[in-house]
Each structure stands twice: as structure tokens, then as C-alpha cells.
GROMACS .gro file of C-alpha atoms in nm:
model
  481
    1UNK     CA    1  14.318   7.473  25.518
    2UNK     CA    2  14.682   7.599  25.400
    3UNK     CA    3  14.942   7.377  25.197
    4UNK     CA    4  15.277   7.431  25.073
    5UNK     CA    5  15.462   7.114  24.873
    6UNK     CA    6  15.818   7.136  25.017
    7UNK     CA    7  15.867   6.727  25.103
    8UNK     CA    8  15.833   6.662  24.634
    9UNK     CA    9  16.176   6.655  24.405
   10UNK     CA   10  16.013   6.637  24.129
   11UNK     CA   11  15.629   6.798  23.999
   12UNK     CA   12  15.317   6.572  24.020
   13UNK     CA   13  15.417   6.286  24.277
   14UNK     CA   14  15.235   6.373  24.508
   15UNK     CA   15  14.821   6.305  24.557
   16UNK     CA   16  14.643   6.279  24.892
   17UNK     CA   17  14.291   6.302  25.027
   18UNK     CA   18  14.170   6.600  25.260
   19UNK     CA   19  13.848   6.429  25.499
   20UNK     CA   20  13.710   6.699  25.744
   21UNK     CA   21  13.499   6.449  26.021
   22UNK     CA   22  13.596   6.131  25.834
   23UNK     CA   23  13.367   6.289  25.514
   24UNK     CA   24  13.594   6.365  25.183
   25UNK     CA   25  13.585   6.745  25.071
   26UNK     CA   26  13.905   6.678  24.807
   27UNK     CA   27  13.978   6.377  24.663
   28UNK     CA   28  14.329   6.315  24.429
   29UNK     CA   29  14.476   6.663  24.552
   30UNK     CA   30  14.790   6.751  24.341
   31UNK     CA   31  14.927   7.088  24.497
   32UNK     CA   32  15.190   7.034  24.170
   33UNK     CA   33  14.825   7.132  23.929
   34UNK     CA   34  14.753   7.401  24.188
   35UNK     CA   35  15.086   7.489  24.256
   36UNK     CA   36  15.106   7.702  23.898
   37UNK     CA   37  15.347   7.372  23.826
   38UNK     CA   38  15.604   7.495  24.069
   39UNK     CA   39  15.747   7.323  24.400
   40UNK     CA   40  15.685   7.484  24.697
   41UNK     CA   41  15.427   7.721  24.586
   42UNK     CA   42  15.167   7.844  24.837
   43UNK     CA   43  14.789   7.721  24.837
   44UNK     CA   44  14.477   7.724  25.038
   45UNK     CA   45  14.099   7.564  25.022
   46UNK     CA   46  13.800   7.694  25.218
   47UNK     CA   47  13.546   7.443  25.382
   48UNK     CA   48  13.197   7.583  25.547
   49UNK     CA   49  13.106   7.311  25.747
   50UNK     CA   50  12.900   7.242  26.054
   51UNK     CA   51  13.069   7.098  26.445
   52UNK     CA   52  12.862   6.782  26.551
   53UNK     CA   53  12.765   6.808  26.947
   54UNK     CA   54  13.123   6.793  27.117
   55UNK     CA   55  13.169   7.104  26.952
   56UNK     CA   56  13.522   6.913  26.761
   57UNK     CA   57  13.633   6.922  26.403
   58UNK     CA   58  13.818   6.622  26.290
   59UNK     CA   59  14.076   6.677  26.012
   60UNK     CA   60  14.291   6.391  25.834
   61UNK     CA   61  14.473   6.410  25.547
   62UNK     CA   62  14.569   6.072  25.375
   63UNK     CA   63  14.740   5.950  25.040
   64UNK     CA   64  14.499   5.879  24.718
   65UNK     CA   65  14.458   5.584  24.537
   66UNK     CA   66  14.665   5.759  24.284
   67UNK     CA   67  14.994   5.764  24.473
   68UNK     CA   68  15.257   5.541  24.351
   69UNK     CA   69  15.351   5.353  24.724
   70UNK     CA   70  15.704   5.412  24.719
   71UNK     CA   71  15.564   5.759  24.732
   72UNK     CA   72  15.285   5.798  24.943
   73UNK     CA   73  15.268   6.081  25.127
   74UNK     CA   74  15.047   6.359  25.215
   75UNK     CA   75  15.083   6.727  25.381
   76UNK     CA   76  14.931   7.003  25.606
   77UNK     CA   77  15.136   7.317  25.690
   78UNK     CA   78  14.841   7.488  25.843
   79UNK     CA   79  14.535   7.497  25.967
   80UNK     CA   80  14.287   7.818  26.060
   81UNK     CA   81  13.939   7.743  26.239
   82UNK     CA   82  13.725   8.077  26.229
   83UNK     CA   83  13.351   8.005  26.484
   84UNK     CA   84  13.020   8.175  26.347
   85UNK     CA   85  12.747   8.145  26.659
   86UNK     CA   86  12.450   8.307  26.459
   87UNK     CA   87  12.266   8.284  26.795
   88UNK     CA   88  12.567   8.463  27.018
   89UNK     CA   89  12.305   8.827  26.949
   90UNK     CA   90  12.068   8.753  27.040
   91UNK     CA   91  12.116   8.671  27.388
   92UNK     CA   92  11.838   8.689  27.670
   93UNK     CA   93  12.042   8.957  27.831
   94UNK     CA   94  11.982   9.202  27.527
   95UNK     CA   95  11.756   9.510  27.569
   96UNK     CA   96  11.487   9.515  27.318
   97UNK     CA   97  11.609   9.907  27.256
   98UNK     CA   98  12.006   9.748  27.142
   99UNK     CA   99  11.872   9.470  26.976
  100UNK     CA  100  11.676   9.680  26.768
  101UNK     CA  101  11.956   9.926  26.755
  102UNK     CA  102  12.174   9.637  26.529
  103UNK     CA  103  11.938   9.489  26.322
  104UNK     CA  104  11.850   9.918  26.196
  105UNK     CA  105  12.284   9.903  26.161
  106UNK     CA  106  12.294   9.607  25.986
  107UNK     CA  107  11.997   9.679  25.752
  108UNK     CA  108  12.193   9.995  25.713
  109UNK     CA  109  12.577   9.826  25.656
  110UNK     CA  110  12.391   9.587  25.420
  111UNK     CA  111  12.234   9.842  25.210
  112UNK     CA  112  12.593  10.038  25.180
  113UNK     CA  113  12.768   9.696  25.065
  114UNK     CA  114  12.525   9.641  24.802
  115UNK     CA  115  12.520   9.948  24.693
  116UNK     CA  116  12.851   9.956  24.641
  117UNK     CA  117  12.927   9.670  24.482
  118UNK     CA  118  12.675   9.720  24.185
  119UNK     CA  119  12.830  10.034  24.167
  120UNK     CA  120  13.151   9.829  24.092
  121UNK     CA  121  13.012   9.543  23.904
  122UNK     CA  122  12.889   9.904  23.628
  123UNK     CA  123  13.236  10.012  23.649
  124UNK     CA  124  13.374   9.687  23.506
  125UNK     CA  125  13.094   9.626  23.296
  126UNK     CA  126  13.203  10.030  23.098
  127UNK     CA  127  13.599   9.874  23.110
  128UNK     CA  128  13.474   9.624  22.954
  129UNK     CA  129  13.260   9.742  22.685
  130UNK     CA  130  13.542  10.021  22.647
  131UNK     CA  131  13.814   9.728  22.591
  132UNK     CA  132  13.550   9.548  22.310
  133UNK     CA  133  13.567   9.931  22.176
  134UNK     CA  134  13.852   9.984  22.166
  135UNK     CA  135  13.937   9.584  22.008
  136UNK     CA  136  14.024   9.538  21.620
  137UNK     CA  137  13.837   9.210  21.499
  138UNK     CA  138  13.942   9.128  21.146
  139UNK     CA  139  13.694   8.970  20.986
  140UNK     CA  140  13.380   8.800  21.101
  141UNK     CA  141  13.616   8.472  21.118
  142UNK     CA  142  13.861   8.717  21.322
  143UNK     CA  143  13.650   8.769  21.632
  144UNK     CA  144  13.875   8.700  22.010
  145UNK     CA  145  13.671   8.440  22.125
  146UNK     CA  146  13.802   8.130  22.305
  147UNK     CA  147  13.778   7.741  22.228
  148UNK     CA  148  13.488   7.535  22.229
  149UNK     CA  149  13.546   7.296  22.487
  150UNK     CA  150  13.683   6.942  22.399
  151UNK     CA  151  13.475   6.782  22.206
  152UNK     CA  152  13.487   6.412  22.369
  153UNK     CA  153  13.384   6.316  22.764
  154UNK     CA  154  13.348   6.522  22.966
  155UNK     CA  155  13.724   6.606  23.139
  156UNK     CA  156  13.615   6.877  23.372
  157UNK     CA  157  13.754   6.873  23.740
  158UNK     CA  158  13.689   7.123  23.921
  159UNK     CA  159  13.942   7.258  24.133
  160UNK     CA  160  13.911   7.508  24.470
  161UNK     CA  161  14.006   7.876  24.550
  162UNK     CA  162  14.379   7.951  24.507
  163UNK     CA  163  14.618   8.197  24.574
  164UNK     CA  164  14.669   8.470  24.287
  165UNK     CA  165  15.050   8.363  24.172
  166UNK     CA  166  14.955   8.006  24.238
  167UNK     CA  167  14.736   7.949  24.013
  168UNK     CA  168  14.906   7.827  23.667
  169UNK     CA  169  14.539   7.831  23.486
  170UNK     CA  170  14.278   8.022  23.445
  171UNK     CA  171  13.953   7.748  23.520
  172UNK     CA  172  13.842   7.777  23.185
  173UNK     CA  173  14.126   7.644  23.068
  174UNK     CA  174  14.035   7.332  23.313
  175UNK     CA  175  13.803   7.168  23.045
  176UNK     CA  176  14.048   7.097  22.825
  177UNK     CA  177  14.236   6.877  23.018
  178UNK     CA  178  14.303   6.553  22.840
  179UNK     CA  179  14.396   6.138  23.053
  180UNK     CA  180  14.687   6.061  23.016
  181UNK     CA  181  14.516   5.765  22.943
  182UNK     CA  182  14.365   5.867  22.620
  183UNK     CA  183  14.667   6.018  22.514
  184UNK     CA  184  14.852   5.707  22.493
  185UNK     CA  185  14.533   5.447  22.339
  186UNK     CA  186  14.493   5.778  22.088
  187UNK     CA  187  14.918   5.746  22.005
  188UNK     CA  188  14.937   5.397  22.077
  189UNK     CA  189  15.149   5.481  22.344
  190UNK     CA  190  15.400   5.716  22.176
  191UNK     CA  191  15.459   5.396  21.918
  192UNK     CA  192  15.757   5.527  21.704
  193UNK     CA  193  15.522   5.456  21.333
  194UNK     CA  194  15.342   5.680  21.469
  195UNK     CA  195  15.584   5.975  21.505
  196UNK     CA  196  15.521   6.265  21.231
  197UNK     CA  197  15.802   6.566  21.391
  198UNK     CA  198  15.992   6.656  21.613
  199UNK     CA  199  16.101   6.981  21.693
  200UNK     CA  200  16.279   7.145  22.013
  201UNK     CA  201  16.037   7.139  22.259
  202UNK     CA  202  15.989   6.747  22.198
  203UNK     CA  203  15.842   6.497  21.940
  204UNK     CA  204  15.555   6.476  21.751
  205UNK     CA  205  15.282   6.230  21.649
  206UNK     CA  206  14.997   6.156  21.472
  207UNK     CA  207  14.663   6.049  21.740
  208UNK     CA  208  14.340   5.925  21.646
  209UNK     CA  209  14.120   6.039  21.979
  210UNK     CA  210  13.813   5.783  22.054
  211UNK     CA  211  13.516   5.975  21.849
  212UNK     CA  212  13.820   5.915  21.523
  213UNK     CA  213  13.944   6.257  21.575
  214UNK     CA  214  14.279   6.275  21.414
  215UNK     CA  215  14.495   6.487  21.621
  216UNK     CA  216  14.858   6.598  21.629
  217UNK     CA  217  15.039   6.523  21.978
  218UNK     CA  218  15.290   6.713  22.088
  219UNK     CA  219  15.492   6.577  22.361
  220UNK     CA  220  15.760   6.760  22.590
  221UNK     CA  221  16.083   6.699  22.711
  222UNK     CA  222  16.070   6.593  23.094
  223UNK     CA  223  16.294   6.843  23.320
  224UNK     CA  224  16.291   7.108  23.092
  225UNK     CA  225  16.272   7.464  23.223
  226UNK     CA  226  16.247   7.629  22.864
  227UNK     CA  227  15.980   7.375  22.806
  228UNK     CA  228  15.729   7.419  23.084
  229UNK     CA  229  15.783   7.821  23.037
  230UNK     CA  230  15.675   7.728  22.626
  231UNK     CA  231  15.382   7.489  22.760
  232UNK     CA  232  15.218   7.688  23.005
  233UNK     CA  233  15.210   8.015  22.786
  234UNK     CA  234  15.064   7.810  22.432
  235UNK     CA  235  14.839   7.711  22.681
  236UNK     CA  236  14.722   8.059  22.830
  237UNK     CA  237  14.722   8.191  22.452
  238UNK     CA  238  14.549   7.921  22.253
  239UNK     CA  239  14.273   7.922  22.462
  240UNK     CA  240  14.207   8.266  22.500
  241UNK     CA  241  14.213   8.340  22.098
  242UNK     CA  242  14.100   8.100  21.752
  243UNK     CA  243  14.127   8.209  21.413
  244UNK     CA  244  14.087   7.986  21.051
  245UNK     CA  245  14.445   8.022  21.034
  246UNK     CA  246  14.558   7.977  21.327
  247UNK     CA  247  14.601   7.640  21.458
  248UNK     CA  248  14.391   7.499  21.722
  249UNK     CA  249  14.399   7.362  22.033
  250UNK     CA  250  14.242   7.042  22.147
  251UNK     CA  251  14.361   6.975  22.466
  252UNK     CA  252  14.651   6.948  22.654
  253UNK     CA  253  14.766   6.725  23.008
  254UNK     CA  254  15.007   6.729  23.251
  255UNK     CA  255  14.980   6.373  23.440
  256UNK     CA  256  15.215   6.185  23.588
  257UNK     CA  257  15.547   6.537  23.491
  258UNK     CA  258  15.402   6.508  23.151
  259UNK     CA  259  15.335   6.859  22.907
  260UNK     CA  260  15.185   6.689  22.605
  261UNK     CA  261  14.961   6.902  22.428
  262UNK     CA  262  14.696   6.810  22.162
  263UNK     CA  263  14.639   7.006  21.834
  264UNK     CA  264  14.379   6.957  21.493
  265UNK     CA  265  14.618   6.757  21.235
  266UNK     CA  266  14.755   6.919  20.909
  267UNK     CA  267  14.747   6.674  20.762
  268UNK     CA  268  14.956   6.842  20.469
  269UNK     CA  269  15.204   6.904  20.700
  270UNK     CA  270  15.459   7.221  20.721
  271UNK     CA  271  15.496   7.437  20.460
  272UNK     CA  272  15.872   7.365  20.445
  273UNK     CA  273  15.788   6.983  20.336
  274UNK     CA  274  15.630   7.162  19.998
  275UNK     CA  275  15.949   7.335  19.922
  276UNK     CA  276  16.234   7.160  19.974
  277UNK     CA  277  16.412   6.893  20.193
  278UNK     CA  278  16.439   6.511  20.225
  279UNK     CA  279  16.048   6.505  20.252
  280UNK     CA  280  16.018   6.729  19.971
  281UNK     CA  281  15.652   6.661  19.817
  282UNK     CA  282  15.528   6.779  19.471
  283UNK     CA  283  15.611   7.158  19.408
  284UNK     CA  284  15.300   7.414  19.497
  285UNK     CA  285  15.175   7.636  19.270
  286UNK     CA  286  15.221   7.970  19.226
  287UNK     CA  287  14.875   8.044  19.337
  288UNK     CA  288  14.857   7.756  19.597
  289UNK     CA  289  15.203   7.899  19.722
  290UNK     CA  290  15.001   8.254  19.755
  291UNK     CA  291  14.681   8.140  19.972
  292UNK     CA  292  14.922   7.957  20.194
  293UNK     CA  293  15.142   8.282  20.231
  294UNK     CA  294  14.810   8.517  20.236
  295UNK     CA  295  14.674   8.241  20.553
  296UNK     CA  296  14.920   8.263  20.764
  297UNK     CA  297  14.969   8.638  20.666
  298UNK     CA  298  14.592   8.678  20.814
  299UNK     CA  299  14.638   8.450  21.141
  300UNK     CA  300  14.953   8.670  21.194
  301UNK     CA  301  14.794   8.996  21.152
  302UNK     CA  302  14.508   8.873  21.321
  303UNK     CA  303  14.782   8.864  21.686
  304UNK     CA  304  14.910   9.205  21.607
  305UNK     CA  305  14.603   9.327  21.663
  306UNK     CA  306  14.321   9.155  21.803
  307UNK     CA  307  14.315   9.319  22.087
  308UNK     CA  308  14.514   9.707  22.264
  309UNK     CA  309  14.790   9.467  22.325
  310UNK     CA  310  14.929   9.277  22.025
  311UNK     CA  311  15.083   8.950  22.057
  312UNK     CA  312  15.400   8.893  21.926
  313UNK     CA  313  15.458   8.568  21.803
  314UNK     CA  314  15.899   8.540  21.770
  315UNK     CA  315  15.975   8.219  21.601
  316UNK     CA  316  15.749   8.293  21.270
  317UNK     CA  317  15.888   8.002  20.989
  318UNK     CA  318  15.834   7.737  20.752
  319UNK     CA  319  15.837   7.462  20.987
  320UNK     CA  320  15.599   7.663  21.193
  321UNK     CA  321  15.328   7.716  20.861
  322UNK     CA  322  15.113   7.415  20.825
  323UNK     CA  323  14.864   7.302  20.588
  324UNK     CA  324  14.534   7.098  20.564
  325UNK     CA  325  14.441   6.839  20.365
  326UNK     CA  326  14.297   7.228  20.134
  327UNK     CA  327  14.617   7.350  20.106
  328UNK     CA  328  14.473   7.584  20.391
  329UNK     CA  329  14.787   7.762  20.584
  330UNK     CA  330  14.773   7.847  20.951
  331UNK     CA  331  15.003   7.954  21.207
  332UNK     CA  332  15.125   7.711  21.480
  333UNK     CA  333  15.418   7.685  21.749
  334UNK     CA  334  15.301   7.988  22.000
  335UNK     CA  335  15.536   7.822  22.283
  336UNK     CA  336  15.772   8.223  22.222
  337UNK     CA  337  15.552   8.379  22.160
  338UNK     CA  338  15.475   8.730  22.361
  339UNK     CA  339  15.282   9.019  22.440
  340UNK     CA  340  15.372   9.312  22.260
  341UNK     CA  341  15.386   9.708  22.445
  342UNK     CA  342  15.079   9.884  22.500
  343UNK     CA  343  14.937  10.149  22.281
  344UNK     CA  344  15.218  10.393  22.512
  345UNK     CA  345  15.429  10.204  22.434
  346UNK     CA  346  15.689  10.155  22.125
  347UNK     CA  347  15.863   9.819  22.262
  348UNK     CA  348  15.902   9.595  22.503
  349UNK     CA  349  16.234   9.451  22.605
  350UNK     CA  350  16.341   9.138  22.648
  351UNK     CA  351  16.582   8.838  22.587
  352UNK     CA  352  16.638   8.712  22.198
  353UNK     CA  353  16.437   8.417  22.115
  354UNK     CA  354  16.389   8.312  21.783
  355UNK     CA  355  16.516   8.073  21.443
  356UNK     CA  356  16.868   8.156  21.317
  357UNK     CA  357  16.809   8.308  20.995
  358UNK     CA  358  16.446   8.445  21.057
  359UNK     CA  359  16.532   8.654  21.372
  360UNK     CA  360  16.508   9.033  21.298
  361UNK     CA  361  16.860   9.169  21.303
  362UNK     CA  362  16.673   9.490  21.467
  363UNK     CA  363  16.585   9.257  21.777
  364UNK     CA  364  16.891   9.072  21.822
  365UNK     CA  365  17.131   9.395  21.830
  366UNK     CA  366  16.842   9.614  22.069
  367UNK     CA  367  16.607   9.320  22.237
  368UNK     CA  368  16.341   9.561  22.167
  369UNK     CA  369  16.045   9.288  22.068
  370UNK     CA  370  15.792   9.447  21.825
  371UNK     CA  371  15.478   9.335  21.573
  372UNK     CA  372  15.782   9.451  21.336
  373UNK     CA  373  16.001   9.103  21.430
  374UNK     CA  374  15.760   8.927  21.350
  375UNK     CA  375  15.736   9.060  20.990
  376UNK     CA  376  16.110   9.043  20.929
  377UNK     CA  377  16.036   8.701  21.006
  378UNK     CA  378  15.828   8.678  20.778
  379UNK     CA  379  15.954   8.849  20.450
  380UNK     CA  380  16.212   8.541  20.556
  381UNK     CA  381  15.997   8.274  20.399
  382UNK     CA  382  15.810   8.487  20.170
  383UNK     CA  383  16.130   8.450  19.977
  384UNK     CA  384  16.187   8.045  20.108
  385UNK     CA  385  15.803   8.057  19.894
  386UNK     CA  386  15.980   8.254  19.664
  387UNK     CA  387  16.326   8.025  19.586
  388UNK     CA  388  16.212   7.757  19.703
  389UNK     CA  389  16.584   7.653  19.935
  390UNK     CA  390  16.678   7.690  20.340
  391UNK     CA  391  16.756   7.989  20.495
  392UNK     CA  392  17.161   7.934  20.554
  393UNK     CA  393  17.325   7.698  20.305
  394UNK     CA  394  17.630   7.639  20.340
  395UNK     CA  395  17.706   7.474  20.030
  396UNK     CA  396  17.654   7.713  19.861
  397UNK     CA  397  17.926   8.042  19.736
  398UNK     CA  398  18.029   8.265  20.020
  399UNK     CA  399  17.742   8.536  19.971
  400UNK     CA  400  17.484   8.258  19.836
  401UNK     CA  401  17.484   8.105  20.174
  402UNK     CA  402  17.231   8.369  20.337
  403UNK     CA  403  16.920   8.352  20.184
  404UNK     CA  404  16.799   8.682  20.301
  405UNK     CA  405  17.127   8.851  20.221
  406UNK     CA  406  17.199   8.709  19.939
  407UNK     CA  407  16.795   8.742  19.814
  408UNK     CA  408  16.805   9.192  19.892
  409UNK     CA  409  17.121   9.145  19.662
  410UNK     CA  410  16.947   8.958  19.373
  411UNK     CA  411  16.640   9.272  19.471
  412UNK     CA  412  16.820   9.527  19.503
  413UNK     CA  413  17.014   9.488  19.054
  414UNK     CA  414  16.693   9.363  18.969
  415UNK     CA  415  16.816   8.995  18.920
  416UNK     CA  416  16.491   8.850  19.042
  417UNK     CA  417  16.516   8.549  18.822
  418UNK     CA  418  16.862   8.463  18.974
  419UNK     CA  419  16.691   8.340  19.319
  420UNK     CA  420  16.350   8.217  19.192
  421UNK     CA  421  16.217   7.866  19.219
  422UNK     CA  422  16.338   7.656  18.869
  423UNK     CA  423  15.965   7.521  18.881
  424UNK     CA  424  15.763   7.915  18.867
  425UNK     CA  425  16.028   8.034  18.588
  426UNK     CA  426  15.822   8.045  18.285
  427UNK     CA  427  15.458   7.964  18.488
  428UNK     CA  428  15.467   8.284  18.652
  429UNK     CA  429  15.343   8.616  18.509
  430UNK     CA  430  15.676   8.897  18.587
  431UNK     CA  431  15.459   9.149  18.812
  432UNK     CA  432  15.267   8.917  19.010
  433UNK     CA  433  15.654   8.754  19.021
  434UNK     CA  434  15.807   9.177  19.119
  435UNK     CA  435  15.534   9.228  19.281
  436UNK     CA  436  15.634   8.972  19.486
  437UNK     CA  437  15.959   8.969  19.577
  438UNK     CA  438  15.939   9.368  19.634
  439UNK     CA  439  15.744   9.322  19.929
  440UNK     CA  440  15.937   9.048  20.058
  441UNK     CA  441  16.212   9.321  20.075
  442UNK     CA  442  16.053   9.587  20.206
  443UNK     CA  443  15.963   9.320  20.475
  444UNK     CA  444  16.298   9.236  20.528
  445UNK     CA  445  16.452   9.672  20.560
  446UNK     CA  446  16.686   9.708  20.869
  447UNK     CA  447  16.477   9.883  21.153
  448UNK     CA  448  16.120   9.836  21.199
  449UNK     CA  449  16.036  10.199  21.140
  450UNK     CA  450  16.131  10.071  20.742
  451UNK     CA  451  15.880   9.804  20.685
  452UNK     CA  452  15.529   9.726  20.676
  453UNK     CA  453  15.235   9.634  20.941
  454UNK     CA  454  15.157   9.315  20.797
  455UNK     CA  455  14.830   9.424  20.777
  456UNK     CA  456  15.011   9.580  20.447
  457UNK     CA  457  15.166   9.298  20.375
  458UNK     CA  458  14.872   9.085  20.385
  459UNK     CA  459  14.672   9.416  20.154
  460UNK     CA  460  15.012   9.351  19.858
  461UNK     CA  461  15.034   8.925  19.892
  462UNK     CA  462  14.616   8.990  19.780
  463UNK     CA  463  14.736   9.225  19.504
  464UNK     CA  464  14.990   9.039  19.408
  465UNK     CA  465  14.731   8.670  19.367
  466UNK     CA  466  14.504   8.950  19.159
  467UNK     CA  467  14.751   9.016  18.931
  468UNK     CA  468  14.806   8.663  18.860
  469UNK     CA  469  14.458   8.581  18.850
  470UNK     CA  470  14.398   8.877  18.608
  471UNK     CA  471  14.646   8.745  18.381
  472UNK     CA  472  14.546   8.367  18.437
  473UNK     CA  473  14.222   8.499  18.292
  474UNK     CA  474  14.347   8.649  17.976
  475UNK     CA  475  14.513   8.420  17.862
  476UNK     CA  476  14.241   8.177  17.869
  477UNK     CA  477  14.030   8.419  17.672
  478UNK     CA  478  14.301   8.409  17.454
  479UNK     CA  479  14.278   7.990  17.415
  480UNK     CA  480  13.910   8.037  17.341
  481UNK     CA  481  13.946   8.264  17.049
   0.00000   0.00000   0.00000
């Protein structure tokens, strides 16, 4: 049975049921989902049924109970019927020798087919084993593994076979689907008092699931083509990877043209709110800032190295680094992420995406994307942590407006004290500050080839933390003496 929604003006408006010989075979069929959230996308379903005594097959389609009265409709674009009659080859006119020949040929062809399938399975298993050996996990807590199924009620749905180009998400992603009714209940129908933020994709709400689990709900703006692309990219990515320092996806919802993502709730909010701004929280200590930088660096390092083809975030900034109640930092917002170059490539060519003030100038000029673009953006975040000021501040003198340019100028002149957060002055060892500043400066090199890899940045940050803790221990011992 072939379907193609060429009648609906928008997505998620056409729901219908399919019957064969008056028996229901498909209920609430949604061509928007099966067609990859694209109108006029072809889709087919195979059914194996027996005919009645008359030899006739009756096929019916009709609106489902989910359809709105004013939009009730159903479509069927094509029908293919194959007849299988197992008794035909045993016609009485067949002679015994001919029957034996048919049986022998069938056995021979069946054996060849079995051997062929066995060889294919062995080759695929070898390729999978080789790819796993080539992958580069960071530690025991940073392995490429899919997310667990949503812990509440089971929302899994069974789908029929679809053409490859019509599949929106893999079948493993369907276990993460959450009904819209559950989202509405969790957020009290998206009341403003539950809103905790907003961004380019849409508004963010805090919600509580029925089992008491707090979640962050990101609701995309309807009709946004860019939002749809970011939504699909984030679902596809976060269902394939998992790491302690990456925000976990709990589920998603696409009912009634909605684009809703549900994440684990990060109680302390974005890093930026702990550095400056209207919602400025109490200042973080130097040790807390280092732990936040180390955690987010681990998350980015995992993205860059968890497989032979790196994942490039493309929008690393202080609002996309979230902190939980234990001050553990996690990288969030993967809507702009994309796969990086293969092992035999140096870069991927793509249109420029990112946030002003954090954007890699080399990527901006050449449109050639590598992992080093994330390194540059992370260097800007490190300067935010060090200086506790916005990356672009129009209220400052002209030469100080851009944080990256001003900080590099001061670091080159040896004037680190001019840019350090006043809350840190006199409380942090100078060697620790100097090493931190040098690492950030290397991340901001003009050319990507001169910037360190994310693993080197992580190593340097851990070294800065060791310097700080050793000095702190020495001071504590001297005070006790």
C-alpha cells in the first residue's frame, strides 16, 4: 500500500485508519511522522493476508478518531497485490521426475542463499568489530551508548516498513516519544510561571513528570524550518551518544505539529548566570570555575573523539553549558551540531553557524569546519570564566568591546590583572591564573592548526587545578604550623 500526503497544507493534520477485509491493520496512521516531517514524502506498508472463499480482498481507509472534524480525511495513492498460491506447483499433470527436479533445484538454491546470507553476516560483524576498535572512548563513563528507554509509562509505538528516505528517526528513537498530554501535565499547560528561559529554538519550561522526575522542556516555534532541522539534529544525536558531561535527552514529542524536547533538569542553570547578568548568582570560587571548565571540556572532548568521525558542536557558549545541583557542568543544545571530517579529510565545507562573539574567525572566512572551531569557542568561554563579563559589551571603550580581542591583547602585554574578575583578585595563585590564561590564549589562535586539540585543553585545565590545590594545601599546612 503506497501513501503520499499531497493534500495537507501543514504537518500533523492527517490521521486515518486502514482496514483489509474489514479488519484493522493500521490505526492513527500519521504520514507527517512516517514521511520524515516532510509533506509529499512517499511511504509504503506491506501486509500479508489471506483471501476469503470468493478470492476477493477488500481494502478500506477512513479518518481516525484523532482527526479533527473539519480536517477528517484519508488517502491511498497506490496498491500492489501479489498472489502466492502454494498448490500450483503440485498440479496433477506434473510428472514424478519433474517434481523431483523442482525439489532438487529448490534445495540447491536455498542452500546457496543460506550460505550467501551467512557470509554477509560475517562480513558485517567484522566491520562492526573493526569500527568499535577504532572508536576512542575517553573513560569508563564515556562510552558510546544509546539512552535508556523513558522511565515512566511505556510510550513505544510499532511502525511498519518505510522507504529509507522517508524515515525521520530510527526505530530506537521511538521509545523516547512522550505524549503531548504528559508534557502538558508536567508544565501545567505551559504556564508562564513555569518558563525558565528562551532561545533561538523557542521557550524553555520546567516540568515535573508523574513519577516526580524534574525535566526541562524546550518548546520549538511552530512552522520554523530552521527549528525543525535543529529539532531533528538534536534527537538523532542525543539518542546515539551519552556522557556524564552531556545533557541527557529524556524524550521528545511531535504531536499536533509540536517540536518539544524534554531533558534532564539542571538545577543551577547556565554558566553565564553564575558569572554576570541580571540573574547573577553568587560568584563561583576559582575551584568551582575550574571544575566547570574541566567538565565541559570533557564533554566536548568526548564529542570529538567518541568515533572515527567527530561530532562538532558549533555553538559552544556560556549559555549552552549548564550546571546541576552538585555543580557538575554539562554541554547542552546540539541543534547546530554536525558530523566532522572523516579520517581521510581535513575539514567539512558548510554554511557558517554559531553565535556572535564565539565564532571561529577562520571558519567564518573559509566556511571550512573542524573540531578546532569548537576549541576557539571554548577559549572564549574560558575568558568569560576568568573575566566574568560578556563577550561583547557595547558599554565599554572601543578597544575593550570584544572580550576575545581585548583579553589576547592584555595577555600578550603581560597585563593579566587588567582582565581578571575582581572577585578572584588576591584569592588565586598567580601561577594557576597564568597557566589558565595561556591555555585560553592558545585556543584563540588565528588559525586552527595552531590551536590545541580538546584533549590538550582538558589536560592543561586539570594541571591548573592541581596547581591551585597544591598551593591551597601548602597554605593550610603553613597556617596549622
